[in-house]
CSV table of C-alpha atoms (C1' of nucleotides) in Angstrom, one decimal:
chain,number,residue,atom,x,y,z
A,1,UNK,CA,27.9,-91.8,-26.3
A,2,UNK,CA,28.3,-93.7,-23.1
A,3,UNK,CA,29.0,-91.5,-20.1
A,4,UNK,CA,32.0,-92.0,-17.8
A,5,UNK,CA,33.2,-95.0,-19.7
A,6,UNK,CA,36.3,-93.4,-21.2
A,7,UNK,CA,39.3,-93.7,-19.1
A,8,UNK,CA,40.4,-95.9,-16.2
A,9,UNK,CA,42.7,-93.3,-14.7
A,10,UNK,CA,45.5,-95.4,-13.3
A,11,UNK,CA,47.3,-92.5,-11.8
A,12,UNK,CA,46.5,-89.7,-9.3
A,13,UNK,CA,47.7,-87.0,-11.7
A,14,UNK,CA,45.2,-88.1,-14.2
A,15,UNK,CA,42.3,-87.8,-11.7
A,16,UNK,CA,43.5,-84.3,-10.8
A,17,UNK,CA,43.5,-83.1,-14.4
A,18,UNK,CA,40.2,-84.8,-15.1
A,19,UNK,CA,38.6,-83.0,-12.1
A,20,UNK,CA,40.1,-79.6,-13.0
A,21,UNK,CA,38.8,-80.0,-16.6
A,22,UNK,CA,35.3,-80.7,-15.3
A,23,UNK,CA,35.3,-77.7,-13.0
A,24,UNK,CA,36.7,-75.4,-15.6
A,25,UNK,CA,34.2,-76.7,-18.2
A,26,UNK,CA,31.2,-76.3,-15.9
A,27,UNK,CA,32.1,-72.7,-15.1
A,28,UNK,CA,32.6,-71.9,-18.8
A,29,UNK,CA,29.5,-73.8,-20.0
A,30,UNK,CA,27.5,-72.1,-17.4
A,31,UNK,CA,28.8,-68.6,-18.0
A,32,UNK,CA,29.0,-68.7,-21.8
A,33,UNK,CA,27.1,-71.7,-22.9
A,34,UNK,CA,28.3,-75.0,-24.3
A,35,UNK,CA,28.6,-74.0,-27.9
A,36,UNK,CA,30.2,-70.6,-27.1
A,37,UNK,CA,33.0,-72.3,-25.1
A,38,UNK,CA,36.0,-73.7,-27.0
A,39,UNK,CA,38.0,-76.7,-25.9
A,40,UNK,CA,41.0,-74.4,-26.0
A,41,UNK,CA,39.5,-72.1,-23.4
A,42,UNK,CA,38.6,-75.0,-21.1
A,43,UNK,CA,42.0,-76.6,-21.3
A,44,UNK,CA,43.6,-73.2,-20.6
A,45,UNK,CA,41.4,-72.5,-17.6
A,46,UNK,CA,42.2,-75.9,-16.2
A,47,UNK,CA,45.9,-75.6,-16.8
A,48,UNK,CA,45.7,-78.6,-19.0
A,49,UNK,CA,46.4,-79.5,-22.6
A,50,UNK,CA,43.8,-79.4,-25.4
A,51,UNK,CA,44.4,-83.0,-26.2
A,52,UNK,CA,43.7,-84.0,-22.6
A,53,UNK,CA,39.9,-83.5,-23.2
A,54,UNK,CA,39.9,-86.1,-25.9
A,55,UNK,CA,42.0,-88.4,-23.7
A,56,UNK,CA,39.9,-88.2,-20.6
A,57,UNK,CA,36.4,-87.7,-22.0
A,58,UNK,CA,36.6,-88.7,-25.6
A,59,UNK,CA,35.8,-85.2,-26.8
A,60,UNK,CA,33.8,-82.2,-26.0
A,61,UNK,CA,30.5,-84.1,-25.8
A,62,UNK,CA,32.0,-86.5,-23.3
A,63,UNK,CA,33.0,-83.5,-21.2
A,64,UNK,CA,29.5,-82.2,-21.2
A,65,UNK,CA,28.2,-85.5,-20.0
A,66,UNK,CA,30.9,-85.6,-17.2
A,67,UNK,CA,29.7,-82.1,-16.2
A,68,UNK,CA,26.2,-83.4,-16.0
A,69,UNK,CA,27.2,-86.3,-13.8
A,70,UNK,CA,29.1,-83.9,-11.5
A,71,UNK,CA,26.2,-81.5,-11.3
A,72,UNK,CA,23.8,-84.4,-10.5
A,73,UNK,CA,26.1,-85.5,-7.7
A,74,UNK,CA,26.4,-82.0,-6.4
A,75,UNK,CA,22.7,-81.3,-6.4
A,76,UNK,CA,22.1,-84.7,-4.8
A,77,UNK,CA,24.4,-83.7,-1.9
A,78,UNK,CA,23.0,-80.2,-1.5
A,79,UNK,CA,19.3,-80.5,-2.0
A,80,UNK,CA,18.7,-84.2,-2.2
A,81,UNK,CA,20.2,-85.2,1.1
A,82,UNK,CA,18.4,-82.5,3.1
A,83,UNK,CA,15.0,-83.5,1.6
A,84,UNK,CA,15.4,-87.2,1.0
A,85,UNK,CA,16.7,-88.0,4.5
A,86,UNK,CA,14.1,-86.0,6.5
A,87,UNK,CA,11.3,-87.8,8.2
A,88,UNK,CA,8.3,-85.9,9.5
A,89,UNK,CA,6.9,-89.0,11.1
A,90,UNK,CA,3.4,-88.3,10.0
A,91,UNK,CA,3.3,-84.9,11.6
A,92,UNK,CA,1.8,-82.2,9.2
A,93,UNK,CA,3.6,-79.4,11.1
A,94,UNK,CA,6.9,-81.1,10.9
A,95,UNK,CA,6.3,-81.8,7.2
A,96,UNK,CA,5.8,-78.1,6.5
A,97,UNK,CA,8.9,-77.3,8.5
A,98,UNK,CA,10.9,-79.7,6.4
A,99,UNK,CA,9.6,-78.0,3.2
A,100,UNK,CA,10.5,-74.6,4.6
A,101,UNK,CA,14.0,-75.8,5.5
A,102,UNK,CA,14.5,-77.2,2.1
A,103,UNK,CA,13.4,-74.1,0.4
A,104,UNK,CA,15.5,-72.0,2.7
A,105,UNK,CA,18.7,-73.9,2.0
A,106,UNK,CA,18.0,-74.1,-1.7
A,107,UNK,CA,17.5,-70.3,-1.8
A,108,UNK,CA,20.7,-69.8,0.2
A,109,UNK,CA,22.7,-72.1,-2.2
A,110,UNK,CA,21.2,-70.5,-5.3
A,111,UNK,CA,21.8,-66.9,-4.3
A,112,UNK,CA,25.0,-67.0,-2.2
A,113,UNK,CA,27.2,-69.7,-3.7
A,114,UNK,CA,29.2,-68.4,-6.6
A,115,UNK,CA,29.2,-71.9,-8.2
A,116,UNK,CA,25.4,-72.0,-8.1
A,117,UNK,CA,25.1,-69.5,-11.0
A,118,UNK,CA,27.1,-71.7,-13.3
A,119,UNK,CA,25.4,-74.9,-12.2
A,120,UNK,CA,22.0,-73.2,-12.6
A,121,UNK,CA,22.9,-71.9,-16.1
A,122,UNK,CA,24.2,-75.3,-17.1
A,123,UNK,CA,21.2,-77.1,-15.9
A,124,UNK,CA,18.9,-74.5,-17.5
A,125,UNK,CA,20.5,-75.0,-20.9
A,126,UNK,CA,20.3,-78.8,-20.6
A,127,UNK,CA,16.7,-79.2,-19.5
A,128,UNK,CA,15.4,-78.0,-22.9
A,129,UNK,CA,17.6,-80.4,-24.7
A,130,UNK,CA,16.1,-83.9,-24.7
A,131,UNK,CA,19.0,-86.3,-24.4
A,132,UNK,CA,21.2,-88.3,-22.0
A,133,UNK,CA,22.0,-85.3,-19.8
A,134,UNK,CA,18.3,-84.5,-19.3
A,135,UNK,CA,17.5,-88.1,-18.5
A,136,UNK,CA,20.3,-88.3,-15.9
A,137,UNK,CA,19.3,-85.0,-14.2
A,138,UNK,CA,15.6,-85.9,-14.2
A,139,UNK,CA,15.9,-89.4,-12.8
A,140,UNK,CA,18.7,-88.7,-10.4
A,141,UNK,CA,17.6,-85.3,-9.1
A,142,UNK,CA,14.3,-83.7,-10.2
A,143,UNK,CA,12.1,-86.7,-10.0
A,144,UNK,CA,13.1,-88.0,-6.5
A,145,UNK,CA,13.2,-84.5,-5.0
A,146,UNK,CA,9.9,-83.5,-6.4
A,147,UNK,CA,8.2,-86.7,-5.3
A,148,UNK,CA,9.6,-86.3,-1.8
A,149,UNK,CA,8.4,-82.7,-1.5
A,150,UNK,CA,5.0,-83.8,-2.8
A,151,UNK,CA,4.9,-86.4,0.0
A,152,UNK,CA,5.6,-83.7,2.6
A,153,UNK,CA,3.2,-81.2,1.1
A,154,UNK,CA,0.5,-83.9,1.0
A,155,UNK,CA,1.1,-84.5,4.6
A,156,UNK,CA,1.0,-80.8,5.5
A,157,UNK,CA,-2.2,-80.2,3.6
A,158,UNK,CA,-3.9,-83.5,4.4
A,159,UNK,CA,-4.1,-84.3,0.7
A,160,UNK,CA,-3.0,-87.2,-1.5
A,161,UNK,CA,0.7,-86.5,-2.6
A,162,UNK,CA,-0.3,-87.6,-6.1
A,163,UNK,CA,-3.1,-84.9,-6.2
A,164,UNK,CA,-2.7,-82.7,-9.2
A,165,UNK,CA,-2.9,-79.6,-7.1
A,166,UNK,CA,-0.1,-80.9,-4.8
A,167,UNK,CA,2.3,-81.8,-7.7
A,168,UNK,CA,1.6,-78.5,-9.5
A,169,UNK,CA,1.9,-76.6,-6.3
A,170,UNK,CA,5.4,-77.9,-5.7
A,171,UNK,CA,6.4,-76.7,-9.2
A,172,UNK,CA,5.1,-73.2,-8.3
A,173,UNK,CA,7.4,-73.3,-5.2
A,174,UNK,CA,10.4,-74.3,-7.4
A,175,UNK,CA,9.5,-71.6,-9.9
A,176,UNK,CA,9.6,-68.9,-7.2
A,177,UNK,CA,13.0,-70.0,-6.0
A,178,UNK,CA,14.5,-70.3,-9.4
A,179,UNK,CA,13.4,-67.0,-10.7
A,180,UNK,CA,15.5,-65.2,-8.2
A,181,UNK,CA,18.5,-67.0,-9.7
A,182,UNK,CA,17.5,-66.7,-13.4
A,183,UNK,CA,16.2,-63.1,-13.1
A,184,UNK,CA,19.0,-62.1,-10.8
A,185,UNK,CA,19.9,-58.9,-12.6
A,186,UNK,CA,16.3,-57.9,-13.2
A,187,UNK,CA,15.5,-58.4,-9.5
A,188,UNK,CA,18.6,-56.5,-8.3
A,189,UNK,CA,17.9,-53.6,-10.7
A,190,UNK,CA,14.2,-53.3,-9.9
A,191,UNK,CA,14.8,-53.7,-6.1
A,192,UNK,CA,17.6,-51.1,-6.3
A,193,UNK,CA,20.0,-53.6,-4.7
A,194,UNK,CA,23.7,-53.3,-5.4
A,195,UNK,CA,24.2,-57.0,-4.7
A,196,UNK,CA,22.0,-59.8,-3.3
A,197,UNK,CA,23.6,-60.4,0.1
A,198,UNK,CA,22.4,-62.0,3.3
A,199,UNK,CA,19.9,-59.2,4.1
A,200,UNK,CA,18.4,-59.4,0.6
A,201,UNK,CA,18.2,-63.2,0.7
A,202,UNK,CA,16.4,-63.0,4.0
A,203,UNK,CA,13.8,-60.6,2.4
A,204,UNK,CA,13.3,-63.0,-0.5
A,205,UNK,CA,13.1,-66.0,1.8
A,206,UNK,CA,10.5,-64.3,3.9
A,207,UNK,CA,8.2,-63.7,1.0
A,208,UNK,CA,8.7,-67.2,-0.5
A,209,UNK,CA,8.1,-68.9,2.8
A,210,UNK,CA,5.0,-66.8,3.4
A,211,UNK,CA,3.7,-67.9,0.0
A,212,UNK,CA,4.2,-71.5,0.9
A,213,UNK,CA,2.4,-71.2,4.1
A,214,UNK,CA,-0.4,-69.4,2.3
A,215,UNK,CA,-0.6,-72.3,-0.1
A,216,UNK,CA,-0.8,-74.8,2.7
A,217,UNK,CA,-3.5,-72.8,4.4
A,218,UNK,CA,-5.5,-72.3,1.2
A,219,UNK,CA,-5.3,-76.0,0.2
A,220,UNK,CA,-5.8,-77.7,3.5
A,221,UNK,CA,-8.6,-80.3,3.5
A,222,UNK,CA,-11.3,-79.1,5.8
A,223,UNK,CA,-10.4,-75.5,5.3
A,224,UNK,CA,-12.6,-74.9,2.4
A,225,UNK,CA,-12.0,-77.7,-0.1
B,1,UNK,CA,27.4,-51.6,-32.1
B,2,UNK,CA,24.4,-49.3,-32.5
B,3,UNK,CA,21.2,-51.1,-33.0
B,4,UNK,CA,18.9,-50.7,-36.0
B,5,UNK,CA,21.1,-48.1,-37.6
B,6,UNK,CA,22.3,-50.2,-40.4
B,7,UNK,CA,20.2,-49.9,-43.4
B,8,UNK,CA,17.6,-47.5,-44.7
B,9,UNK,CA,15.8,-50.1,-46.8
B,10,UNK,CA,14.8,-48.1,-49.8
B,11,UNK,CA,12.8,-51.0,-51.3
B,12,UNK,CA,9.9,-53.2,-50.2
B,13,UNK,CA,11.8,-56.4,-51.1
B,14,UNK,CA,14.6,-55.4,-48.7
B,15,UNK,CA,12.1,-55.0,-45.8
B,16,UNK,CA,10.7,-58.4,-46.6
B,17,UNK,CA,14.1,-60.1,-46.5
B,18,UNK,CA,15.0,-58.2,-43.4
B,19,UNK,CA,11.8,-59.4,-41.6
B,20,UNK,CA,12.2,-63.0,-42.7
B,21,UNK,CA,15.8,-63.0,-41.4
B,22,UNK,CA,14.7,-61.7,-38.0
B,23,UNK,CA,12.0,-64.3,-37.7
B,24,UNK,CA,14.2,-67.2,-38.8
B,25,UNK,CA,17.0,-66.0,-36.5
B,26,UNK,CA,14.8,-65.7,-33.5
B,27,UNK,CA,13.4,-69.2,-33.9
B,28,UNK,CA,16.9,-70.6,-34.3
B,29,UNK,CA,18.5,-68.6,-31.6
B,30,UNK,CA,15.7,-69.6,-29.3
B,31,UNK,CA,15.8,-73.3,-30.2
B,32,UNK,CA,19.6,-73.8,-30.4
B,33,UNK,CA,21.2,-70.8,-28.9
B,34,UNK,CA,23.0,-67.8,-30.5
B,35,UNK,CA,26.4,-69.4,-30.7
B,36,UNK,CA,25.1,-72.8,-31.9
B,37,UNK,CA,23.3,-71.1,-34.8
B,38,UNK,CA,25.3,-70.4,-38.0
B,39,UNK,CA,24.5,-67.6,-40.3
B,40,UNK,CA,24.2,-70.1,-43.1
B,41,UNK,CA,21.3,-71.8,-41.3
B,42,UNK,CA,19.5,-68.6,-40.7
B,43,UNK,CA,19.9,-67.5,-44.3
B,44,UNK,CA,18.7,-70.8,-45.5
B,45,UNK,CA,15.7,-70.9,-43.2
B,46,UNK,CA,14.8,-67.3,-44.3
B,47,UNK,CA,15.2,-68.2,-48.0
B,48,UNK,CA,17.8,-65.5,-48.2
B,49,UNK,CA,21.5,-65.2,-48.9
B,50,UNK,CA,24.3,-65.5,-46.4
B,51,UNK,CA,25.6,-62.1,-47.4
B,52,UNK,CA,22.2,-60.5,-46.8
B,53,UNK,CA,22.8,-60.7,-43.0
B,54,UNK,CA,25.9,-58.5,-43.3
B,55,UNK,CA,24.0,-56.2,-45.7
B,56,UNK,CA,20.9,-55.7,-43.5
B,57,UNK,CA,22.4,-56.0,-40.0
B,58,UNK,CA,26.1,-55.5,-40.4
B,59,UNK,CA,26.7,-59.0,-39.1
B,60,UNK,CA,25.5,-61.7,-36.8
B,61,UNK,CA,25.7,-59.4,-33.7
B,62,UNK,CA,23.5,-56.9,-35.4
B,63,UNK,CA,21.0,-59.6,-36.2
B,64,UNK,CA,20.9,-60.5,-32.5
B,65,UNK,CA,20.2,-56.9,-31.6
B,66,UNK,CA,17.4,-56.7,-34.2
B,67,UNK,CA,15.9,-59.8,-32.7
B,68,UNK,CA,15.9,-58.2,-29.3
B,69,UNK,CA,14.1,-55.1,-30.7
B,70,UNK,CA,11.5,-57.4,-32.3
B,71,UNK,CA,11.0,-59.4,-29.1
B,72,UNK,CA,10.7,-56.2,-27.0
B,73,UNK,CA,8.0,-55.0,-29.4
B,74,UNK,CA,6.2,-58.3,-29.4
B,75,UNK,CA,6.2,-58.6,-25.6
B,76,UNK,CA,5.1,-55.0,-25.4
B,77,UNK,CA,2.0,-55.8,-27.5
B,78,UNK,CA,1.2,-59.1,-25.9
B,79,UNK,CA,1.8,-58.5,-22.2
B,80,UNK,CA,2.4,-54.8,-22.0
B,81,UNK,CA,-0.8,-53.5,-23.6
B,82,UNK,CA,-3.0,-55.7,-21.5
B,83,UNK,CA,-1.4,-54.6,-18.3
B,84,UNK,CA,-0.5,-51.0,-19.0
B,85,UNK,CA,-3.8,-50.0,-20.4
B,86,UNK,CA,-6.0,-51.4,-17.7
B,87,UNK,CA,-7.4,-49.1,-15.1
B,88,UNK,CA,-8.9,-50.5,-11.8
B,89,UNK,CA,-10.2,-47.0,-10.9
B,90,UNK,CA,-9.1,-47.4,-7.3
B,91,UNK,CA,-11.1,-50.6,-6.8
B,92,UNK,CA,-9.1,-53.4,-5.0
B,93,UNK,CA,-11.2,-56.2,-6.4
B,94,UNK,CA,-10.8,-54.9,-9.9
B,95,UNK,CA,-7.1,-54.6,-9.4
B,96,UNK,CA,-6.9,-58.2,-8.4
B,97,UNK,CA,-9.0,-59.1,-11.4
B,98,UNK,CA,-6.6,-57.3,-13.7
B,99,UNK,CA,-3.7,-59.2,-12.3
B,100,UNK,CA,-5.5,-62.5,-12.7
B,101,UNK,CA,-6.3,-61.6,-16.3
B,102,UNK,CA,-2.7,-60.6,-17.0
B,103,UNK,CA,-1.4,-63.9,-15.5
B,104,UNK,CA,-3.9,-65.9,-17.4
B,105,UNK,CA,-3.1,-64.4,-20.7
B,106,UNK,CA,0.7,-64.6,-20.1
B,107,UNK,CA,0.3,-68.3,-19.2
B,108,UNK,CA,-1.8,-68.9,-22.3
B,109,UNK,CA,0.8,-67.2,-24.4
B,110,UNK,CA,3.8,-69.0,-22.8
B,111,UNK,CA,2.3,-72.4,-23.0
B,112,UNK,CA,0.2,-72.4,-26.2
B,113,UNK,CA,1.9,-70.2,-28.7
B,114,UNK,CA,4.7,-72.0,-30.5
B,115,UNK,CA,6.7,-68.8,-30.9
B,116,UNK,CA,6.6,-68.3,-27.2
B,117,UNK,CA,9.1,-71.1,-26.6
B,118,UNK,CA,11.7,-69.5,-28.8
B,119,UNK,CA,11.1,-66.0,-27.5
B,120,UNK,CA,11.3,-67.2,-23.9
B,121,UNK,CA,14.5,-69.1,-24.7
B,122,UNK,CA,16.0,-66.1,-26.4
B,123,UNK,CA,15.1,-63.7,-23.6
B,124,UNK,CA,16.3,-66.2,-21.0
B,125,UNK,CA,19.8,-66.4,-22.6
B,126,UNK,CA,20.0,-62.6,-22.9
B,127,UNK,CA,19.0,-61.6,-19.4
B,128,UNK,CA,22.2,-63.0,-18.0
B,129,UNK,CA,24.3,-61.1,-20.4
B,130,UNK,CA,24.7,-57.5,-19.4
B,131,UNK,CA,24.6,-55.4,-22.5
B,132,UNK,CA,22.5,-53.5,-24.9
B,133,UNK,CA,20.0,-56.3,-25.3
B,134,UNK,CA,19.4,-56.5,-21.6
B,135,UNK,CA,19.0,-52.8,-21.3
B,136,UNK,CA,16.4,-52.6,-24.1
B,137,UNK,CA,14.4,-55.5,-22.7
B,138,UNK,CA,14.6,-54.2,-19.1
B,139,UNK,CA,13.6,-50.6,-19.8
B,140,UNK,CA,11.0,-51.3,-22.5
B,141,UNK,CA,9.3,-54.4,-21.0
B,142,UNK,CA,10.3,-55.7,-17.6
B,143,UNK,CA,10.5,-52.4,-15.7
B,144,UNK,CA,7.2,-50.9,-16.9
B,145,UNK,CA,5.2,-54.1,-16.6
B,146,UNK,CA,6.6,-55.0,-13.1
B,147,UNK,CA,5.9,-51.5,-11.9
B,148,UNK,CA,2.3,-51.6,-13.2
B,149,UNK,CA,1.6,-54.9,-11.6
B,150,UNK,CA,3.0,-53.7,-8.3
B,151,UNK,CA,0.6,-50.8,-8.6
B,152,UNK,CA,-2.4,-53.2,-8.9
B,153,UNK,CA,-1.1,-55.5,-6.2
B,154,UNK,CA,-0.6,-52.6,-3.9
B,155,UNK,CA,-4.2,-51.6,-4.5
B,156,UNK,CA,-5.5,-55.1,-4.1
B,157,UNK,CA,-3.7,-55.5,-0.7
B,158,UNK,CA,-4.0,-52.0,0.5
B,159,UNK,CA,-0.2,-51.7,0.7
B,160,UNK,CA,2.3,-49.2,-0.8
B,161,UNK,CA,3.2,-50.4,-4.3
B,162,UNK,CA,6.8,-49.7,-3.5
B,163,UNK,CA,6.7,-52.0,-0.4
B,164,UNK,CA,9.4,-54.6,-0.6
B,165,UNK,CA,6.9,-57.4,0.0
B,166,UNK,CA,4.8,-56.2,-3.0
B,167,UNK,CA,7.7,-55.9,-5.3
B,168,UNK,CA,9.2,-59.3,-4.4
B,169,UNK,CA,5.7,-60.8,-4.4
B,170,UNK,CA,5.3,-59.8,-8.1
B,171,UNK,CA,8.5,-61.6,-8.9
B,172,UNK,CA,7.2,-64.7,-7.2
B,173,UNK,CA,4.2,-64.5,-9.5
B,174,UNK,CA,6.4,-64.2,-12.5
B,175,UNK,CA,8.6,-67.1,-11.4
B,176,UNK,CA,5.6,-69.4,-11.1
B,177,UNK,CA,4.5,-68.5,-14.6
B,178,UNK,CA,7.9,-68.8,-16.2
B,179,UNK,CA,8.8,-72.1,-14.6
B,180,UNK,CA,6.1,-73.9,-16.6
B,181,UNK,CA,7.7,-72.7,-19.7
B,182,UNK,CA,11.3,-73.3,-18.7
B,183,UNK,CA,10.7,-76.6,-17.0
B,184,UNK,CA,8.2,-77.6,-19.7
B,185,UNK,CA,9.7,-81.1,-20.2
B,186,UNK,CA,10.2,-81.7,-16.5
B,187,UNK,CA,6.6,-80.8,-15.7
B,188,UNK,CA,5.2,-82.8,-18.5
B,189,UNK,CA,7.2,-85.9,-17.5
B,190,UNK,CA,6.3,-85.6,-13.9
B,191,UNK,CA,2.6,-84.9,-14.4
B,192,UNK,CA,2.5,-87.8,-17.0
B,193,UNK,CA,1.2,-85.4,-19.6
B,194,UNK,CA,1.8,-86.2,-23.2
B,195,UNK,CA,1.5,-82.6,-24.2
B,196,UNK,CA,0.5,-79.4,-22.4
B,197,UNK,CA,-2.8,-78.5,-24.0
B,198,UNK,CA,-5.8,-76.4,-23.0
B,199,UNK,CA,-6.9,-78.8,-20.2
B,200,UNK,CA,-3.4,-78.9,-18.7
B,201,UNK,CA,-3.0,-75.1,-19.0
B,202,UNK,CA,-6.3,-74.7,-17.2
B,203,UNK,CA,-5.0,-76.9,-14.3
B,204,UNK,CA,-1.8,-74.8,-14.1
B,205,UNK,CA,-3.8,-71.6,-14.3
B,206,UNK,CA,-6.0,-72.7,-11.5
B,207,UNK,CA,-3.1,-73.4,-9.1
B,208,UNK,CA,-1.2,-70.2,-10.0
B,209,UNK,CA,-4.3,-68.0,-9.6
B,210,UNK,CA,-5.1,-69.7,-6.3
B,211,UNK,CA,-1.6,-68.8,-5.1
B,212,UNK,CA,-2.0,-65.2,-6.1
B,213,UNK,CA,-5.3,-64.9,-4.3
B,214,UNK,CA,-3.7,-66.6,-1.3
B,215,UNK,CA,-0.9,-64.0,-1.4
B,216,UNK,CA,-3.4,-61.1,-1.5
B,217,UNK,CA,-5.3,-62.6,1.4
B,218,UNK,CA,-2.2,-63.2,3.5
B,219,UNK,CA,-0.7,-59.8,2.8
B,220,UNK,CA,-3.8,-57.6,3.0
B,221,UNK,CA,-3.4,-54.8,5.6
B,222,UNK,CA,-5.9,-55.3,8.4
B,223,UNK,CA,-5.9,-59.0,7.9
B,224,UNK,CA,-2.9,-59.7,10.2
B,225,UNK,CA,-0.2,-57.3,9.3
C,1,DG,C1',19.5,-55.7,-53.2
C,2,DT,C1',21.1,-60.1,-54.2
C,3,DC,C1',24.2,-63.3,-55.5
C,4,DT,C1',28.9,-66.3,-55.9
C,5,DA,C1',33.3,-67.0,-54.5
C,6,DT,C1',36.7,-66.6,-51.3
C,7,DA,C1',39.5,-65.0,-47.5
C,8,DA,C1',41.0,-65.4,-42.7
C,9,DA,C1',40.2,-67.2,-38.4
C,10,DC,C1',38.7,-70.7,-35.7
C,11,DA,C1',36.6,-75.1,-34.3
C,12,DG,C1',37.3,-80.1,-32.5
C,13,DA,C1',39.9,-84.1,-33.2
C,14,DT,C1',44.1,-86.8,-33.7
C,15,DA,C1',48.9,-88.7,-34.7
C,16,DG,C1',53.0,-89.4,-32.7
C,17,DA,C1',57.1,-87.9,-29.8
C,18,DC,C1',58.2,-88.0,-25.1
D,1,DG,C1',49.5,-88.9,-19.1
D,2,DT,C1',51.0,-85.0,-21.3
D,3,DC,C1',52.6,-82.5,-25.0
D,4,DT,C1',53.3,-80.2,-29.9
D,5,DA,C1',52.0,-80.0,-34.4
D,6,DT,C1',48.7,-80.6,-37.7
D,7,DC,C1',44.6,-82.3,-40.3
D,8,DT,C1',39.9,-81.3,-41.7
D,9,DG,C1',35.9,-79.0,-41.6
D,10,DT,C1',33.3,-74.9,-40.4
D,11,DT,C1',32.7,-70.3,-39.1
D,12,DT,C1',31.8,-65.1,-40.1
D,13,DA,C1',32.8,-61.5,-43.0
D,14,DT,C1',33.8,-59.5,-47.4
D,15,DA,C1',35.0,-58.4,-52.3
D,16,DG,C1',33.1,-57.8,-56.5
D,17,DA,C1',29.9,-59.4,-60.5
D,18,DC,C1',25.2,-58.7,-61.7
DNA sequence: GTCTATAAACAGATAGAC
DNA sequence: GTCTATCTGTTTATAGAC
């Protein structure tokens, strides 16, 4: 199924409906899962007609693909732009600072934006499903962002960005971030937090950033290895 | 719906069918999701009849609950026993060693056992759904294991196990582990690994354990804080 | 306990009026 | 582009024979 090749949308009203369908679908797919969400629910939530899904996206699968495109674009703006457009200019300290900023803003987005939960759930359910959605997310978001952070981490530690330790290290950073979104309820319960607000995010950020600095210190060339 | 209160299973054949249904369901729920899996598929995979699900579990929801019980029991044996029955005897070095062993075996289980993928997927989809399944997994697995590791980490760092930094720190450990299961395909693609075998697991283990030692070093009382 | 057959509800897709 | 009405297939649950 080709993505985004369904309708030419000659009118503005069509674009509006199309957009509302994507947003409603993303929220429902994220909250309940793709299979558990019926096209009737989506249309109802988007104040649109059931048949409009087939008209705009060719069917439920087309809507899933459109959601993936939307998510890739969103993530590109939120994470990608911050990371991809930063330039440490060869300064290791600046490189570490950029990584810290990227982690901070990613953490803020993941834990304070209501839409982040649905986006994260949607992405999480798609990254274990080999297919067009995975390919789009990987090549458009994961690969470029990971590569760029490896570049910065390589600079910060004085190692080759392609070094296995660097590439795996970046994944351990991402894992730490993500868990506080995935295990949201577990964390809140165990920490005895009613909600995860600014103060709680700050506590998490502090620990994660400390871990990243510890990684850099432990893996710096000349400082042991 | 009360869990496990459906049938008394007076015969051995009944127990056998019941067990096969749980195993088949867990594999399918994990691989495709609860909603995407039909009771027909489950019955077929378990070499049982469709009606047997209603007979043994009262319906599809009862089967989900039975899977949760089975998973809680499994995780209790695999992770829980290793962690819960270790005793560092007040020695900080031994405490760190126990944590390292626990992380190592959890990593081994997550990345090399075929069943781990389905269990992880199943758990992942349930921890964002407040309900009886979440409660069971939290009180029977997550809470006791997390508390115990906090105890060890407190001993290793010389801090109070209830310290916010310790409790959050343990979550960052778990996040690092889990990501290599959740982001399996992303990691493999980016690392240019065909599969994640013993050698690859060893590389991951090395980085994660190094991070944990760096955490302990950075958060030891007397060593800065 | 296990089976077949079927009921009742629901899914996604589509034809055709407007 | 949007709507109603409907087609076709599938779902879970269940009744009842064995």
